[in-house]
Amino acid sequence: PIHGVIFDLDGVLTDTAEYHYLAWRKLADEEGIEFNRGANEALRGISRRASLMLIIKNKKYSESQIQAMLARKNRYYVEMIANITPKDLLPGAIALLDELRQQGIKIAIGSASKNAQMVVERLGIADQVDAIADGYSVQQPKPAPDLFLYAAEQLGVPPKQCLVIEDAAAGIEAALAAGMWAVGLGPCERVGAAHVVLPSLAGVTWAGLQAQLSKAVV
Ligand code: BG6
Ligand code: MG
């Protein structure tokens, strides 16, 4: 039985994945580095620093230049998310959050982002979640299991009784490494390792999800 659900934030509850992409592209353009949507797929769910490393590849930058670029990208991103409202919740998100709450299931956010707290507040769902694990919570980012294990601990639910909902390959890997159930949102090439793969949260109910998980081959 599942007693806790851990939601990834970017790309699961809201489409901030697009803003991350636009902010990185602005930085890459300014640095004269080639970067496109295809390259951006590899950045889904991974930390800010790891993302920059993949973008600059083997171009040589000093640590202070790297720090400055990380801060600059974040400035662009924070500007872009300043206007987020509850309307930016993806289809199906609020219905599932409400249903889980009614059923007494504990809810956490498990996001690599250091901006997760702000996004959660702007989306108007701060009262719907019991815990937030974010980019400040642990040292090892996804695909390490640490962030989700931290979230489960905050909820007081054993990992085996937790379900993670993720849109990123690194997030599914982290969930499985944590010994949790995993639902992947998006194409199989990206989240195919999850127990259940769905296109999005639209129309998803807790009863339906439990039925699909019980049929999943473990
Ligand atoms: C993840 C996003 O949730 O957070 C990544 O999927 C992002 O794209 C990462 O790089 C870190 O976010 P932030 O806000 O701390 O730069
Ligand atoms: Mg995500």
Short mmCIF file of C-alpha atoms and ligand atoms in Angstrom, two decimals:
data_model
loop_
_atom_site.label_atom_id
_atom_site.label_comp_id
_atom_site.label_asym_id
_atom_site.label_seq_id
_atom_site.Cartn_x
_atom_site.Cartn_y
_atom_site.Cartn_z
CA PRO A 1 0.00 0.00 0.00
CA ILE A 2 1.20 3.49 -0.82
CA HIS A 3 0.99 6.09 1.95
CA GLY A 4 3.07 8.88 0.46
CA VAL A 5 3.29 10.48 -2.96
CA ILE A 6 6.31 12.57 -3.93
CA PHE A 7 5.77 14.90 -6.85
CA ASP A 8 8.59 16.26 -8.92
CA LEU A 9 7.74 19.89 -9.64
CA ASP A 10 9.25 21.13 -12.92
CA GLY A 11 7.55 19.33 -15.78
CA VAL A 12 5.11 17.43 -13.54
CA LEU A 13 2.93 19.95 -11.68
CA THR A 14 3.84 22.91 -13.88
CA ASP A 15 5.68 23.52 -17.11
CA THR A 16 8.65 25.42 -15.70
CA ALA A 17 10.79 23.01 -17.76
CA GLU A 18 10.15 25.43 -20.63
CA TYR A 19 11.42 28.42 -18.60
CA HIS A 20 14.54 26.50 -17.57
CA TYR A 21 15.13 25.84 -21.25
CA LEU A 22 14.63 29.49 -22.27
CA ALA A 23 16.91 30.74 -19.50
CA TRP A 24 19.69 28.31 -20.45
CA ARG A 25 19.32 29.22 -24.10
CA LYS A 26 19.68 32.92 -23.36
CA LEU A 27 22.89 32.19 -21.48
CA ALA A 28 24.20 29.84 -24.17
CA ASP A 29 23.43 32.39 -26.91
CA GLU A 30 25.32 35.06 -25.00
CA GLU A 31 28.29 32.72 -24.59
CA GLY A 32 28.19 31.70 -28.24
CA ILE A 33 27.52 28.08 -27.31
CA GLU A 34 25.21 26.00 -29.44
CA PHE A 35 22.17 24.81 -27.49
CA ASN A 36 18.75 23.67 -28.63
CA ARG A 37 15.64 21.83 -27.46
CA GLY A 38 17.19 18.49 -28.29
CA ALA A 39 20.22 19.20 -26.11
CA ASN A 40 17.87 20.47 -23.39
CA GLU A 41 16.23 17.04 -23.00
CA ALA A 42 19.39 15.80 -21.28
CA LEU A 43 19.02 18.57 -18.65
CA ARG A 44 15.56 17.56 -17.43
CA GLY A 45 15.61 17.04 -13.67
CA ILE A 46 19.32 17.47 -13.14
CA SER A 47 20.93 20.14 -10.95
CA ARG A 48 21.78 23.66 -12.09
CA ARG A 49 25.50 23.00 -11.96
CA ALA A 50 25.31 19.64 -13.73
CA SER A 51 23.18 21.31 -16.42
CA LEU A 52 25.79 24.01 -17.03
CA MET A 53 28.54 21.40 -17.25
CA LEU A 54 26.62 19.60 -20.00
CA ILE A 55 26.06 22.89 -21.84
CA ILE A 56 29.67 24.11 -21.78
CA LYS A 57 31.02 20.58 -22.48
CA ASN A 58 34.82 20.82 -22.54
CA LYS A 59 35.00 24.60 -22.97
CA LYS A 60 37.36 25.94 -20.36
CA TYR A 61 35.94 28.31 -17.73
CA SER A 62 37.33 29.26 -14.33
CA GLU A 63 35.34 28.46 -11.19
CA SER A 64 34.42 32.13 -10.77
CA GLN A 65 33.17 32.32 -14.36
CA ILE A 66 31.10 29.20 -13.72
CA GLN A 67 29.64 30.70 -10.55
CA ALA A 68 28.79 33.89 -12.43
CA MET A 69 27.05 31.94 -15.20
CA LEU A 70 25.03 29.92 -12.67
CA ALA A 71 23.88 33.14 -11.02
CA ARG A 72 23.07 34.72 -14.38
CA LYS A 73 20.99 31.78 -15.57
CA ASN A 74 19.11 31.87 -12.28
CA ARG A 75 18.40 35.58 -12.67
CA TYR A 76 16.87 34.93 -16.09
CA TYR A 77 14.87 32.01 -14.70
CA VAL A 78 13.58 33.93 -11.66
CA GLU A 79 12.45 36.76 -13.97
CA MET A 80 10.58 34.27 -16.12
CA ILE A 81 8.75 32.57 -13.24
CA ALA A 82 7.80 35.83 -11.52
CA ASN A 83 4.40 35.76 -13.22
CA ILE A 84 3.44 32.15 -12.41
CA THR A 85 -0.10 31.79 -11.04
CA PRO A 86 -2.35 28.82 -10.12
CA LYS A 87 -3.37 28.81 -13.80
CA ASP A 88 0.09 27.42 -14.55
CA LEU A 89 -0.70 24.13 -12.81
CA LEU A 90 -0.73 21.43 -15.49
CA PRO A 91 -4.03 19.67 -16.31
CA GLY A 92 -4.98 17.06 -13.72
CA ALA A 93 -2.54 18.28 -11.08
CA ILE A 94 -4.94 19.96 -8.68
CA ALA A 95 -7.55 17.19 -8.98
CA LEU A 96 -4.98 14.54 -8.03
CA LEU A 97 -3.56 16.62 -5.16
CA ASP A 98 -7.08 17.13 -3.79
CA GLU A 99 -7.99 13.45 -4.12
CA LEU A 100 -4.78 12.30 -2.40
CA ARG A 101 -5.43 14.69 0.45
CA GLN A 102 -8.98 13.42 0.87
CA GLN A 103 -7.66 9.85 0.99
CA GLY A 104 -5.18 10.76 3.74
CA ILE A 105 -2.12 10.15 1.56
CA LYS A 106 0.90 12.24 2.55
CA ILE A 107 2.18 14.56 -0.19
CA ALA A 108 5.69 15.91 -0.77
CA ILE A 109 7.46 17.88 -3.44
CA GLY A 110 10.81 16.38 -4.46
CA SER A 111 12.52 18.88 -6.72
CA ALA A 112 16.16 19.53 -7.56
CA SER A 113 15.33 23.23 -7.84
CA LYS A 114 16.45 25.88 -5.39
CA ASN A 115 13.41 27.86 -6.57
CA ALA A 116 10.89 25.12 -5.69
CA GLN A 117 9.55 26.88 -2.58
CA MET A 118 8.75 30.01 -4.57
CA VAL A 119 7.13 28.11 -7.44
CA VAL A 120 4.98 26.10 -4.99
CA GLU A 121 3.80 29.31 -3.35
CA ARG A 122 3.01 31.00 -6.66
CA LEU A 123 1.10 27.94 -7.83
CA GLY A 124 -1.01 28.27 -4.69
CA ILE A 125 -0.44 24.68 -3.53
CA ALA A 126 1.66 25.30 -0.42
CA ASP A 127 -1.28 24.25 1.80
CA GLN A 128 -1.77 21.03 -0.19
CA VAL A 129 1.69 19.62 0.50
CA ASP A 130 3.08 18.18 3.74
CA ALA A 131 6.78 18.57 2.90
CA ILE A 132 9.09 20.16 0.36
CA ALA A 133 12.45 18.60 -0.53
CA ASP A 134 14.31 20.98 -2.82
CA GLY A 135 17.72 21.96 -4.15
CA TYR A 136 18.84 22.87 -0.63
CA SER A 137 17.81 19.61 1.08
CA VAL A 138 20.59 17.15 0.18
CA GLN A 139 24.12 17.09 -1.26
CA GLN A 140 23.75 14.42 -3.96
CA PRO A 141 21.36 15.43 -6.74
CA LYS A 142 19.16 13.04 -8.79
CA PRO A 143 19.82 10.36 -10.08
CA ALA A 144 21.04 9.68 -6.51
CA PRO A 145 18.14 8.57 -4.27
CA ASP A 146 18.98 11.07 -1.49
CA LEU A 147 16.37 13.74 -2.30
CA PHE A 148 13.46 11.29 -2.39
CA LEU A 149 14.69 9.49 0.74
CA TYR A 150 14.81 12.87 2.47
CA ALA A 151 11.26 13.63 1.31
CA ALA A 152 10.00 10.26 2.59
CA GLU A 153 11.64 10.90 5.94
CA GLN A 154 9.94 14.30 6.15
CA LEU A 155 6.61 12.58 5.48
CA GLY A 156 7.33 9.81 7.99
CA VAL A 157 6.55 7.19 5.33
CA PRO A 158 8.92 4.25 4.57
CA PRO A 159 10.42 4.41 1.04
CA LYS A 160 8.67 1.17 -0.02
CA GLN A 161 5.33 2.87 0.65
CA CYS A 162 6.17 5.94 -1.42
CA LEU A 163 5.34 6.68 -5.02
CA VAL A 164 7.33 9.20 -7.06
CA ILE A 165 5.82 11.02 -10.05
CA GLU A 166 8.54 12.27 -12.41
CA ASP A 167 9.07 13.58 -15.93
CA ALA A 168 12.85 13.04 -16.05
CA ALA A 169 15.00 9.95 -16.60
CA ALA A 170 17.27 11.06 -13.75
CA GLY A 171 14.23 11.29 -11.47
CA ILE A 172 12.93 7.82 -12.32
CA GLU A 173 16.41 6.44 -11.70
CA ALA A 174 16.51 8.21 -8.33
CA ALA A 175 13.08 6.88 -7.34
CA LEU A 176 13.99 3.28 -8.20
CA ALA A 177 17.34 3.64 -6.39
CA ALA A 178 15.35 4.78 -3.34
CA GLY A 179 13.25 1.60 -3.51
CA MET A 180 10.09 3.53 -4.33
CA TRP A 181 7.30 3.12 -6.84
CA ALA A 182 7.70 5.30 -9.92
CA VAL A 183 5.27 6.83 -12.38
CA GLY A 184 6.87 8.45 -15.43
CA LEU A 185 5.21 11.26 -17.35
CA GLY A 186 6.25 11.57 -20.98
CA PRO A 187 7.67 9.41 -23.74
CA CYS A 188 8.97 5.91 -22.98
CA GLU A 189 12.39 6.81 -24.35
CA ARG A 190 12.64 9.20 -21.42
CA VAL A 191 10.75 7.61 -18.53
CA GLY A 192 10.36 4.02 -19.71
CA ALA A 193 12.09 2.58 -16.64
CA ALA A 194 9.14 3.62 -14.44
CA HIS A 195 6.56 1.06 -13.21
CA VAL A 196 3.82 2.97 -15.03
CA VAL A 197 4.22 5.46 -17.89
CA LEU A 198 1.55 8.07 -18.67
CA PRO A 199 1.48 11.01 -21.08
CA SER A 200 0.56 13.52 -18.33
CA LEU A 201 -1.51 13.89 -15.15
CA ALA A 202 -4.62 14.81 -17.15
CA GLY A 203 -7.51 12.56 -16.12
CA VAL A 204 -5.37 10.64 -13.63
CA THR A 205 -7.18 9.45 -10.49
CA TRP A 206 -5.71 7.82 -7.40
CA ALA A 207 -7.90 4.75 -7.85
CA GLY A 208 -6.84 4.41 -11.48
CA LEU A 209 -3.19 4.87 -10.65
CA GLN A 210 -3.29 2.23 -7.92
CA ALA A 211 -4.90 -0.23 -10.32
CA GLN A 212 -2.16 0.36 -12.91
CA LEU A 213 0.59 0.01 -10.30
CA SER A 214 -0.82 -3.26 -9.02
CA LYS A 215 -0.55 -4.66 -12.56
CA ALA A 216 3.00 -3.39 -13.05
CA VAL A 217 5.67 -6.07 -13.35
CA VAL A 218 8.24 -5.53 -10.62
C1 BG6 B 1 14.91 20.70 -11.78
C2 BG6 B 1 14.74 21.06 -13.23
O1 BG6 B 1 13.68 20.56 -11.17
O2 BG6 B 1 15.64 21.73 -11.10
C3 BG6 B 1 16.07 21.35 -13.88
O3 BG6 B 1 14.11 19.97 -13.90
C4 BG6 B 1 16.80 22.44 -13.08
O4 BG6 B 1 15.86 21.77 -15.21
C5 BG6 B 1 16.93 22.00 -11.63
O5 BG6 B 1 18.08 22.69 -13.62
C6 BG6 B 1 17.62 23.06 -10.76
O6 BG6 B 1 16.78 24.18 -10.63
P1 BG6 B 1 17.25 25.58 -10.07
O7 BG6 B 1 15.98 26.38 -10.00
O8 BG6 B 1 17.83 25.34 -8.71
O9 BG6 B 1 18.24 26.13 -11.01
MG MG B 2 11.01 17.47 -13.68
#
